[in-house]
XYZ file of C-alpha atoms in Angstrom:
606
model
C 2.641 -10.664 -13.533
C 0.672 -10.720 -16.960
C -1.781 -8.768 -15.743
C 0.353 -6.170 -14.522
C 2.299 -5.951 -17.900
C -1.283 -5.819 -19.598
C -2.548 -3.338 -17.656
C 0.463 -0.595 -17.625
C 3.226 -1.848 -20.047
C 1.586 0.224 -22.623
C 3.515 3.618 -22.238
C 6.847 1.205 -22.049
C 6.017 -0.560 -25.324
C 9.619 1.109 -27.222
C 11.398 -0.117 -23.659
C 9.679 -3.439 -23.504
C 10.223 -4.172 -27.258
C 14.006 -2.602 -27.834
C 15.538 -4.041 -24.831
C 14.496 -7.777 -25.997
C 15.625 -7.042 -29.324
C 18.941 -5.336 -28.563
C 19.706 -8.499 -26.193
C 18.752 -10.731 -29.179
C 21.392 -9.082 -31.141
C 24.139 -10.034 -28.261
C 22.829 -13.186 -28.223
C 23.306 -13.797 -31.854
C 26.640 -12.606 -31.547
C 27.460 -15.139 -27.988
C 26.339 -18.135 -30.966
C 28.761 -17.098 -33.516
C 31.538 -16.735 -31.221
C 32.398 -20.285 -30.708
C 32.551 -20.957 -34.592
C 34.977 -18.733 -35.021
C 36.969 -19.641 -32.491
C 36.390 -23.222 -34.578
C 37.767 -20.980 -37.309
C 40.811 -20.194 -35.391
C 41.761 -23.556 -34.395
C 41.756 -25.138 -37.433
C 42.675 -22.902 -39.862
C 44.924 -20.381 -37.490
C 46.370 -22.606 -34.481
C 45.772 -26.173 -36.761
C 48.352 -24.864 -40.127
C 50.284 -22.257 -38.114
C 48.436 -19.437 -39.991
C 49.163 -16.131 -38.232
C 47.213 -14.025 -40.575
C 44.273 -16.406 -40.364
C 44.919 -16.369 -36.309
C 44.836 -12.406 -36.359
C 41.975 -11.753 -38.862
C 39.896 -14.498 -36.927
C 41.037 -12.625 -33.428
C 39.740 -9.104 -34.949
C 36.844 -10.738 -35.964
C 36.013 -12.024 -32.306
C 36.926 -8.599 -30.869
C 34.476 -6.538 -33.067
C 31.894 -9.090 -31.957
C 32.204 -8.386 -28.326
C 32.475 -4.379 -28.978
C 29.083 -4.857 -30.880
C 27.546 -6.939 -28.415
C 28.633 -4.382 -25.499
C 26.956 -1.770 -27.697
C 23.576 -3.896 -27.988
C 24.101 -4.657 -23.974
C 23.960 -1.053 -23.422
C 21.279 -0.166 -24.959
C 19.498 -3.583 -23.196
C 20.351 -2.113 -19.888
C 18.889 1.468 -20.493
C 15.709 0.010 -21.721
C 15.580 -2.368 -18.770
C 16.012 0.075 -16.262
C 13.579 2.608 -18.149
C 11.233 0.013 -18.212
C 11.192 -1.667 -14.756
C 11.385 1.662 -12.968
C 8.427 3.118 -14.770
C 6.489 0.111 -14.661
C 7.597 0.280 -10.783
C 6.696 4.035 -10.469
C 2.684 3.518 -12.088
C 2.432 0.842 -10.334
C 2.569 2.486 -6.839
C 0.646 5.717 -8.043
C -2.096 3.458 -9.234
C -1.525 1.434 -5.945
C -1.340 4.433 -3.860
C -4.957 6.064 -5.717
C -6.628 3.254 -4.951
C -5.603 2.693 -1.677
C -7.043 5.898 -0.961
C -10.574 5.558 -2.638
C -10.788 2.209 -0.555
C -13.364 2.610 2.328
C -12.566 1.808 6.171
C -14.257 -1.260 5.289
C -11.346 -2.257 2.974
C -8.643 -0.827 4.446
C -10.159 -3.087 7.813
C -9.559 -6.379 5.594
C -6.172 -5.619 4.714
C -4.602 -3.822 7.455
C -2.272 -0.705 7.474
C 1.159 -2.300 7.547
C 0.092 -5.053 4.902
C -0.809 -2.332 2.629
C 2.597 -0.784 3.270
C 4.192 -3.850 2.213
C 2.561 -4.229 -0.605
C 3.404 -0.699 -2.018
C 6.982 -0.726 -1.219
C 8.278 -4.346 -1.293
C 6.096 -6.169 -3.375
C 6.525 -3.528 -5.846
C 10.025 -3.746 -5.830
C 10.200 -7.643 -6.477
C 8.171 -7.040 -9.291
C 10.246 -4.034 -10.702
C 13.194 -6.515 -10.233
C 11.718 -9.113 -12.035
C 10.660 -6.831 -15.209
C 14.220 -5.525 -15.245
C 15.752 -9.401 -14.950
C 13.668 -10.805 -17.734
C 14.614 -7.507 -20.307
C 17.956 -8.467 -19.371
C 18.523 -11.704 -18.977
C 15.542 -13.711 -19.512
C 15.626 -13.305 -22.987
C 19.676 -14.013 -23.617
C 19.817 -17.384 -21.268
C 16.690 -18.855 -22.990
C 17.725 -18.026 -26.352
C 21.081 -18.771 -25.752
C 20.292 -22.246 -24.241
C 18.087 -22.898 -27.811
C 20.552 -21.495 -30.113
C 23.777 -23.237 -28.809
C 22.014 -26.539 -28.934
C 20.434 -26.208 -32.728
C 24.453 -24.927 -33.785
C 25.554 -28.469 -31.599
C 23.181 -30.672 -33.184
C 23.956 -28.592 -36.898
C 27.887 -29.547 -36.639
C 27.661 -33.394 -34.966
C 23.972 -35.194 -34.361
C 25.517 -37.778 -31.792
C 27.284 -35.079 -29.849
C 23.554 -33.675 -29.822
C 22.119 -36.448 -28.198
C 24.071 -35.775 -25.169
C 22.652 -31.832 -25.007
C 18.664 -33.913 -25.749
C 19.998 -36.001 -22.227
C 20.903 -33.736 -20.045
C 18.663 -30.710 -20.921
C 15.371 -33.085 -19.657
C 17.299 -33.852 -16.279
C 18.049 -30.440 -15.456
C 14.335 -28.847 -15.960
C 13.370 -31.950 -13.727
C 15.404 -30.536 -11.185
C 14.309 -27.376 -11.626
C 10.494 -28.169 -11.160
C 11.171 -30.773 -7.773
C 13.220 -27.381 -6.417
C 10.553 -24.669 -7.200
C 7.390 -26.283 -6.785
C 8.518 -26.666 -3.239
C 9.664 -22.691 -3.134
C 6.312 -21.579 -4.180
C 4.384 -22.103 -1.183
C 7.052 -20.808 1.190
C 8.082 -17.394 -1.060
C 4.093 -16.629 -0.207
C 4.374 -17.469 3.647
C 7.261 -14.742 3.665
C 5.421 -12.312 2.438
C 2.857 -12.899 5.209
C 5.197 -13.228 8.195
C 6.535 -9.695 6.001
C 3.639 -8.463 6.941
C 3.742 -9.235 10.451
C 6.984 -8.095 10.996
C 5.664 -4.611 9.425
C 2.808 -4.655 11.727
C 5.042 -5.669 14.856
C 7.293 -2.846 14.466
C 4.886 -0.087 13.313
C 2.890 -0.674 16.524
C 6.509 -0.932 18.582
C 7.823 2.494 16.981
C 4.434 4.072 17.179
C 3.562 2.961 20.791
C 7.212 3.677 21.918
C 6.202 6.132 24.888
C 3.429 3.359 26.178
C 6.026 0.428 25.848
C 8.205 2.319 27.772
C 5.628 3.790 30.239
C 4.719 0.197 31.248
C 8.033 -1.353 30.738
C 7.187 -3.785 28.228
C 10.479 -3.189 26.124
C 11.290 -6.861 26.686
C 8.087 -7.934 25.870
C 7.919 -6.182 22.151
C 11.462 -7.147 21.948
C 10.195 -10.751 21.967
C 7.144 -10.749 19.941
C 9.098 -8.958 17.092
C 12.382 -11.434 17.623
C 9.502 -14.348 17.148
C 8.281 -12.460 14.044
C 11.626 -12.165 12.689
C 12.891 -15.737 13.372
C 9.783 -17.158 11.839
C 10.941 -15.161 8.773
C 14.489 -16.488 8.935
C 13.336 -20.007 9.290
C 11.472 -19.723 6.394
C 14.005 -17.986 4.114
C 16.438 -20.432 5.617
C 14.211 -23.565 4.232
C 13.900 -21.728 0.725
C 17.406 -21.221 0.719
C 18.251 -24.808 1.855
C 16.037 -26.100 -1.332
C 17.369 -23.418 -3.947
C 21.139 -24.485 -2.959
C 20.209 -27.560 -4.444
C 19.886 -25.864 -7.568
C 23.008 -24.740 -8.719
C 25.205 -28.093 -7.351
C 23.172 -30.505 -8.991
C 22.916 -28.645 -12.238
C 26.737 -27.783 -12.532
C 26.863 -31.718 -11.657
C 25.098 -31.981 -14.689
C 27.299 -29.696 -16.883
C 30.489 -31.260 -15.777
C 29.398 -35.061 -16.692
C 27.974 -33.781 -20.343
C 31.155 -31.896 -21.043
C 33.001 -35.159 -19.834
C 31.183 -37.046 -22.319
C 31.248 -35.046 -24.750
C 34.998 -34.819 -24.329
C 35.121 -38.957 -24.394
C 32.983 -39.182 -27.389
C 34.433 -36.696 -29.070
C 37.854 -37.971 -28.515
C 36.761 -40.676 -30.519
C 35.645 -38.967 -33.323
C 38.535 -36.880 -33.738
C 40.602 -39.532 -34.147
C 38.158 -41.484 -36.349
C 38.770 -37.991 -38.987
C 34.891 -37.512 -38.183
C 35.542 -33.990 -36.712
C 38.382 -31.553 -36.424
C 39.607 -30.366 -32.925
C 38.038 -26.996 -33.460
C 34.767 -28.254 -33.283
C 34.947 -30.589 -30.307
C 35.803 -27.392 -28.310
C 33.103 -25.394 -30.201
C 30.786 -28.251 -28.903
C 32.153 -28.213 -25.346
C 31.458 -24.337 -25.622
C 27.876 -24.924 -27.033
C 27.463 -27.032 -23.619
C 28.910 -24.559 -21.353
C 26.723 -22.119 -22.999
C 23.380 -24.143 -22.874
C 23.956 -25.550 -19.416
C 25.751 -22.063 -17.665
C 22.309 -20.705 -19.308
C 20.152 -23.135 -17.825
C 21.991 -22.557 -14.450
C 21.551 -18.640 -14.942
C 17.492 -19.513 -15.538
C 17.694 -21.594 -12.517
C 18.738 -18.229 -10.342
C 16.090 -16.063 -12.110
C 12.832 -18.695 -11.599
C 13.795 -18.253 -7.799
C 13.267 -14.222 -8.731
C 9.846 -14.557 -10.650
C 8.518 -17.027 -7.892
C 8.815 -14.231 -5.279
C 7.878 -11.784 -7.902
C 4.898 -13.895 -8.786
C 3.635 -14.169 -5.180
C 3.972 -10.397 -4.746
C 2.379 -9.697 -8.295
C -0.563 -11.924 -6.917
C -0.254 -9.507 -3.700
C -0.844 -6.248 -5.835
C -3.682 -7.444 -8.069
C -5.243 -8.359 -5.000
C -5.595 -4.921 -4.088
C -6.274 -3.084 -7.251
C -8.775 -5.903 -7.845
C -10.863 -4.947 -5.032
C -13.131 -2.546 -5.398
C -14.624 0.036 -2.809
C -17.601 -0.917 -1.724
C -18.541 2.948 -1.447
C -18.788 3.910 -4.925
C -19.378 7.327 -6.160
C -23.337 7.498 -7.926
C -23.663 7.223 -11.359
C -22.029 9.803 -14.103
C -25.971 11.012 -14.404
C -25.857 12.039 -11.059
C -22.864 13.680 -10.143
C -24.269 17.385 -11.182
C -27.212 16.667 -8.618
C -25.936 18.909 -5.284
C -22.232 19.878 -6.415
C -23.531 23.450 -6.075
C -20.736 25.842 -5.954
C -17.048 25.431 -5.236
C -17.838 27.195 -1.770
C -20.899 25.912 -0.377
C -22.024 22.180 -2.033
C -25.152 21.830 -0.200
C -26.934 24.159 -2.727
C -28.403 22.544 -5.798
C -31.531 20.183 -5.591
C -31.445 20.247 -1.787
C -34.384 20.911 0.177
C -33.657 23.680 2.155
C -36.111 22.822 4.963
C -35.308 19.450 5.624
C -33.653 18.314 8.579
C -29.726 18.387 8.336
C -29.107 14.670 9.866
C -32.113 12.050 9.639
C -31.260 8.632 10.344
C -33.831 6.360 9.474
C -33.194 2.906 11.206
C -29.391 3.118 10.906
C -27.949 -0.092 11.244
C -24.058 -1.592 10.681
C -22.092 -4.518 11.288
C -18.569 -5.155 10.520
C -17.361 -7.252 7.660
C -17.275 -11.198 9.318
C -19.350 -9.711 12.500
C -22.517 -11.460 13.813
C -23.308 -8.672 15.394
C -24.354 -4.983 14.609
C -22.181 -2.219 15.588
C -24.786 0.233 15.321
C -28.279 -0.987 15.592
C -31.863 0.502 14.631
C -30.375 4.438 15.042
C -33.467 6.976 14.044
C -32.732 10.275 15.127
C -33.119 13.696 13.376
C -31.035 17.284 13.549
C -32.441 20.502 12.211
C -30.301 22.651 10.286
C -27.767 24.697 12.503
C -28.719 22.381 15.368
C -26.023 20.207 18.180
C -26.342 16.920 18.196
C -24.552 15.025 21.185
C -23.447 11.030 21.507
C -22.685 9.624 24.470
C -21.977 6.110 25.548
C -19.327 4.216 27.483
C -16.203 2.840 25.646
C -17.338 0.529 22.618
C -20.820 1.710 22.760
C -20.497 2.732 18.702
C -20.691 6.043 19.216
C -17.611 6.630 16.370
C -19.064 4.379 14.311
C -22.232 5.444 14.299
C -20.649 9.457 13.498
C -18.796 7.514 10.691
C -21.703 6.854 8.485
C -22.515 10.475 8.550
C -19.978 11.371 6.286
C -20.038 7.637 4.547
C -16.938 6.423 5.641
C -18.684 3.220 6.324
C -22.324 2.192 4.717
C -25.000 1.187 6.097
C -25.818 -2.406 6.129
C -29.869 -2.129 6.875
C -31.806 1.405 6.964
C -30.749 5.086 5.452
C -28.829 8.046 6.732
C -29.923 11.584 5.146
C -27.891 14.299 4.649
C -29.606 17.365 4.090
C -32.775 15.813 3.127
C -30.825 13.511 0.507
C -29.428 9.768 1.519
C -25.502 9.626 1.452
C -25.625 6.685 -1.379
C -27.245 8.975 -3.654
C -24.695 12.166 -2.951
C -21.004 12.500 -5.041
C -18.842 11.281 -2.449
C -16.363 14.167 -2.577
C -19.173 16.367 -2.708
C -20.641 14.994 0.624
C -17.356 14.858 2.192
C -16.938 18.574 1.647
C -19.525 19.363 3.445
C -18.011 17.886 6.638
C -15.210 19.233 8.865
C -14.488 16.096 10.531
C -12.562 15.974 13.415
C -11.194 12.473 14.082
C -10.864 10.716 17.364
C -7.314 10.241 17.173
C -5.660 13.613 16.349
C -3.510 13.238 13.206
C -1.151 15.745 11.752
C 1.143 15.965 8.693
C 4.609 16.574 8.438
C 4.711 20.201 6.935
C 3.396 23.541 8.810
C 0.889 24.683 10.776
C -0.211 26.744 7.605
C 0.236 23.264 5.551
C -2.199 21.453 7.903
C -4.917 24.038 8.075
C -5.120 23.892 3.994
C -6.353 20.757 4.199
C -10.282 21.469 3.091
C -9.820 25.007 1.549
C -6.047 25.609 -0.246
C -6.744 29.223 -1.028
C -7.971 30.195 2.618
C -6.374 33.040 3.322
C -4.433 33.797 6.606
C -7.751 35.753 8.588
C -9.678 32.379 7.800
C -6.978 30.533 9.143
C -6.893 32.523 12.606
C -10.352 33.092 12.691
C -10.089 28.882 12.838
C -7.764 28.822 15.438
C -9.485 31.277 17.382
C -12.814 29.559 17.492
C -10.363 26.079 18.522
C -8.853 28.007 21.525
C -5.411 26.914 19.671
C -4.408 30.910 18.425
C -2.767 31.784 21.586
C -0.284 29.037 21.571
C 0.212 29.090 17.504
C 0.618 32.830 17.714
C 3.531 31.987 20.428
C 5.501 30.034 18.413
C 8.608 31.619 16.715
C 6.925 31.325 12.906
C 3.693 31.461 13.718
C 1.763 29.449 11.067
C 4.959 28.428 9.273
C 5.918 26.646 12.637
C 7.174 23.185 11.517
C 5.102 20.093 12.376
C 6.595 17.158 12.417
C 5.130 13.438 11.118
C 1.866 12.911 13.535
C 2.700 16.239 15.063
C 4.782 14.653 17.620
C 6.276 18.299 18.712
C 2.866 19.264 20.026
C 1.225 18.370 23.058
C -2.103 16.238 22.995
C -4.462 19.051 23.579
C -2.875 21.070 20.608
C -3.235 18.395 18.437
C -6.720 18.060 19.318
C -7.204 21.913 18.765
C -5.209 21.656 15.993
C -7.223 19.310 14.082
C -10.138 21.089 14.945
C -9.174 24.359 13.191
C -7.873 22.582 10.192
C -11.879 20.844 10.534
C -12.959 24.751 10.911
C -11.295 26.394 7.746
C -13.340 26.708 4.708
C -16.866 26.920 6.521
C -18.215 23.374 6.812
C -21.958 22.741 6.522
C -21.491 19.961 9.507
C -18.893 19.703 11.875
C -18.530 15.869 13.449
C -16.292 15.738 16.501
C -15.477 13.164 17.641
C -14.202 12.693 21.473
C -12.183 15.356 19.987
C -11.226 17.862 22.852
C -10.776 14.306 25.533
C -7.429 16.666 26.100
C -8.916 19.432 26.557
C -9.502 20.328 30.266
C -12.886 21.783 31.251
C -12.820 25.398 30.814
C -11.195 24.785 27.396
C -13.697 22.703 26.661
C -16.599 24.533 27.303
C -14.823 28.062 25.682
C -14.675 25.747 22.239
C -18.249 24.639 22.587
C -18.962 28.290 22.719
C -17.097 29.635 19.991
C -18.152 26.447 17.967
C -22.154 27.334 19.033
C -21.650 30.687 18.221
C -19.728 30.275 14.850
C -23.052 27.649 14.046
C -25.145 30.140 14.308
C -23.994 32.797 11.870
C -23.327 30.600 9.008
C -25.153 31.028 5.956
C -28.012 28.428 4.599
C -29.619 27.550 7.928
C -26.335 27.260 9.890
C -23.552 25.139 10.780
C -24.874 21.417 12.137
C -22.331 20.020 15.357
C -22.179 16.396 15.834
C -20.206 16.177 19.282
C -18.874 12.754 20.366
C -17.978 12.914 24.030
C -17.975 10.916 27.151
C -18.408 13.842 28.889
C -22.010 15.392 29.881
C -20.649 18.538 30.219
C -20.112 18.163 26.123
C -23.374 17.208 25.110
C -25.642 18.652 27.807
C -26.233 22.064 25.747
C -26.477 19.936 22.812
C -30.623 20.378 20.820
C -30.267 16.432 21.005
C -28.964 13.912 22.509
C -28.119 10.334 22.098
C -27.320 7.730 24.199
C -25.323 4.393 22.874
C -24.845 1.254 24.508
C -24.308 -1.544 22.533
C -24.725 -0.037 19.434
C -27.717 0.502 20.493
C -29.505 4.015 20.795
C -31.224 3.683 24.749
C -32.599 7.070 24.623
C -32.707 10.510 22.244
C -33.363 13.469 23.693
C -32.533 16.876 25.300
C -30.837 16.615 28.407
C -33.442 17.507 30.849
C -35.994 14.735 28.997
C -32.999 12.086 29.331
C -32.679 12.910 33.159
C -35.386 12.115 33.538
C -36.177 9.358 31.375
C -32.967 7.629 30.277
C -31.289 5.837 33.204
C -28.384 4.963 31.669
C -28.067 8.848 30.714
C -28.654 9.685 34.237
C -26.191 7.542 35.732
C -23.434 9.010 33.683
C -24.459 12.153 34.748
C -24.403 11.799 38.148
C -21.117 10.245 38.502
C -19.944 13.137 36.702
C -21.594 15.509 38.664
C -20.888 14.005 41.853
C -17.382 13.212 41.006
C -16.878 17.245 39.155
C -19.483 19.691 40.366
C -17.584 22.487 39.408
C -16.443 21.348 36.229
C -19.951 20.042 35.000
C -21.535 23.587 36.391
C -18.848 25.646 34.508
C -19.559 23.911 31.378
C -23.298 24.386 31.751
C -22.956 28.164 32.562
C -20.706 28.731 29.587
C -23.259 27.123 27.443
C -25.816 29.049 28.537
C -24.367 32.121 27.138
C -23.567 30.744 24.441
């Protein structure tokens, strides 16, 4: 929680500083309050002095006015404070979040990270606003009323030095059993984000296989796991209050007893025998008060922990050095232009390898392949062969682990990362749309593409005829994940938006699986075609597919299995060299003449 205050409580310094000192002033106020009423006893109730009883009254009442004043400005400063605090915290969260590499966001998982920026947030936002507002009254409150006790009777004091010790022992049995289970919530928080993410996303496959019951039960496990651990918390905080009101209620007895006593020994006046059983009430209700917030700052505390976690770690794709960063931005348009060799191959791969974080195995192993400028390059493999991963350290979503990919004659490690990235139109396996418009999505790589761009894009993705149908044409809505389309528009969707702003490379990947044949072979055409007029050499195609027909006009070819790459080639060389190249063929062909035939003859006009 420190760390967090360190790191952005400096714009909040007037909040953080004000509120405190504004709830001082109340405080003071809350102190002097029981010595006049002291005042009023003796001098107003004790000799039957009205004017001393109303003076003494009007006192007390412009006490409270001024300490509703100082309250008021407490709150505002609390709520400034804790919401802005709140409000950096999740932009900072959020930017980081998305400079993290797959690699990171694989260690902490999607719905984790959602937890983390919402909830764990919030605890902490609560907690800044609780200790503006209250943490500093109930400690200082506590303090004060027991120095003003021991200032009017030492012996009566002893009883405050008695009970004081017994209820912080409480307090540490409670909470240093809460600890431990405030942080196992937040996990089984996690789960139950994760549960119901993959229910609410997956809803047409639950339903498709019946499994309703099923994800009804794994997220009613989830959830009870949660309750039984909020219900042991809560059975160990209700000790809390009980025991310490136990506490209260036996000092103000003996306090009563004792000072009974000295009362009638002439020791001390009535007045302050009830200003000391105030002073307890005020010290021990404090103490109780402090009791409720600890519970607050424990889960705070945990979650705190939670968010430092995450800005702590840092990508493990970093950007090169701030030498290096003029070295191939070229111009806004086109970044492959400065200090670029112009005839070097477009994608080299020089022993590629990569493993997982925590796998013993690679996921891509020993790749060496090469593309020439404006050139196709086709993977193929079965499912799991690494065939996305290995298109993923094109672009350096991942890193390499042993061995170098090249970019334009340049390794990846060595480029500006945005400036790399702009030189892709990447095209993911999953199709994934915005909420927004059609015109919204395409923006994505060029915001000032103008409308032609943004046809000539959906033309070349086979996805103008149906765009141009729609009522509003490119300002037809889309919802979140563009659940109003169909699969194939998605897919041809995506690819347009990959398409606007003239990419150096284009990586697809299994991106037109929902395509059927003839659409997929007109794409490969217009995308072939489009390659070939760009400017500097051409546009580069990476095309992930399981289909031959996808790769079969491609210049090269590679085959994955394992990770690893069994054969590189053209076609007609892996026919007749690659078997496992071969045998995918031929159960294509066997099993879709027509369809394999169509997509050849297409690509030979291409």
């Amino acid at each position: 929680m420190i760390e967090l205050l360190k790191r952005f409580g400096r714009p909040f310094r007037r909040e953080l500083t004000l509120g405190p000192a504004s709830k001082l002033i109340e405080v003071v106020f809350d102190l002097l309050s029981p010595l006049v009423v002291t005042l009023m006893i003796d001098r107003g109730v004790g000799e039957r002095n009205v004017e001393a009883l109303l003076m003494y009254g009007a006192l007390l009442v412009i006490m409270a006015l001024a300490g509703f004043a100082s309250t008021l400005v407490c709150q505002k400063m609390a709520a400034r404070a804790s919401q802005g605090l709140g409000t950096s915290m999740r932009d900072a969260l959020f930017a980081h979040i998305n400079a993290f590499s797959f690699a990171e966001l694989d260690r902490f998982g999607t719905p984790s990270l959602i937890t983390r920026i919402t909830n764990d947030v919030n605890q902490v936002q609560l907690a800044i606003a609780l200790a503006i507002r209250q943490l500093t009254r109930f400690p200082l409150l506590a303090l004060g009323s027991m120095v003003a006790a021991l200032l009017i009777d030492v012996k009566l004091g002893l009883i405050f030095l008695v009970s004081t010790p017994l209820i912080g022992a409480i307090f540490w049995f409670v909470m240093a059993r809460c600890i431990p289970y405030f942080r196992r919530m937040q996990r089984q928080l996690d789960q139950i984000g994760l549960i119901t993410r993959e229910g609410l996303s997956g809803a047409r496959v639950v339903r498709a296989f019946v499994r309703e019951e099923h994800e009804r039960g794994r997220f009613a496990r989830a959830a009870f796991d949660q309750a039984d651990t909020a219900i042991a918390v809560g059975r160990l905080s209700c000790v809390l209050n009980p025991a310490t009101f136990l506490v209260m209620n036996l000092a103000v007895c003996a306090i009563l007893w004792v000072g009974g006593f000295q009362v009638e020994a002439g020791a001390l006046t009535q007045g302050q025998v009830m200003a000391f059983v105030n002073y307890m009430t005020q010290t021990l209700l404090a103490i109780v008060y402090v009791a409720n917030l600890v519970v607050v700052f424990t889960k705070a505390s945990a979650s705190a922990d939670r968010i430092v976690e995450v800005l702590a770690c840092e990508p493990t794709i970093r950007d090169v050095a701030e030498q290096d960063v003029g070295r191939g931005s070229g111009s806004a348009g086109d970044p492959l232009t400065a200090d670029i060799d112009l005839n070097a191959p477009a994608i080299r791969l020089c022993g590629a390898s990569f493993a997982y974080p925590g796998s013993a195995e690679d996921a891509v192993h020993d790749v060496t392949l090469e593309v020439p400028r404006g050139g196709t390059l086709g993977v193929i493999g079965g499912t799991g062969s690494g065939k996305s991963t290995l298109v993923s350290l094109l672009p350096r979503l991942y890193d390499v682990t042993r061995g170098s990919v090249e970019i334009c004659g340049r390794d990846v490690r060595t480029w500006p990362v945005e400036n790399l990235r702009r030189a892709f139109g990447f095209v993911p396996q999953k199709a994934e749309l915005v909420s927004g418009t059609v015109r919204s999505n395409l923006l994505w790589r060029d915001p000032l593409a103008a409308d032609d761009d943004l046809w000539r894009a959906l033309e070349v993705a086979q996805a103008a005829d149906f765009v141009r149908a729609l009522p509003e044409g490119l300002d037809a809505p889309v919802e979140a994940g563009g659940k109003n389309f169909s699969g194939g528009q998605r897919q041809r969707l995506t690819i347009a938006r990959a398409l606007v702003g003239d990419p150096a490379l284009l990586v697809m990947d299994d991106s037109a699986s929902a395509l059927d044949y003839r659409t997929d072979a007109a794409l490969r055409k217009a995308v072939r075609a489009l390659g070939a007029s760009g400017s500097c050499g051409g546009m580069t195609t990476v095309v992930v597919s399981q289909r031959v027909s996808s790769v079969s006009d491609a210049d090269l070819v590679c085959v994955m299995r394992h990770g690893r790459a069994v054969g590189v080639g053209t076609h007609e060389e892996l026919m007749a060299t690659c078997a496992v190249y071969r045998e995918i063929a031929e159960s294509q062909l066997y099993q879709k003449p027509a369809a394999l035939a169509a997509g050849k003859g297409v690509a030979a006009h291409a």
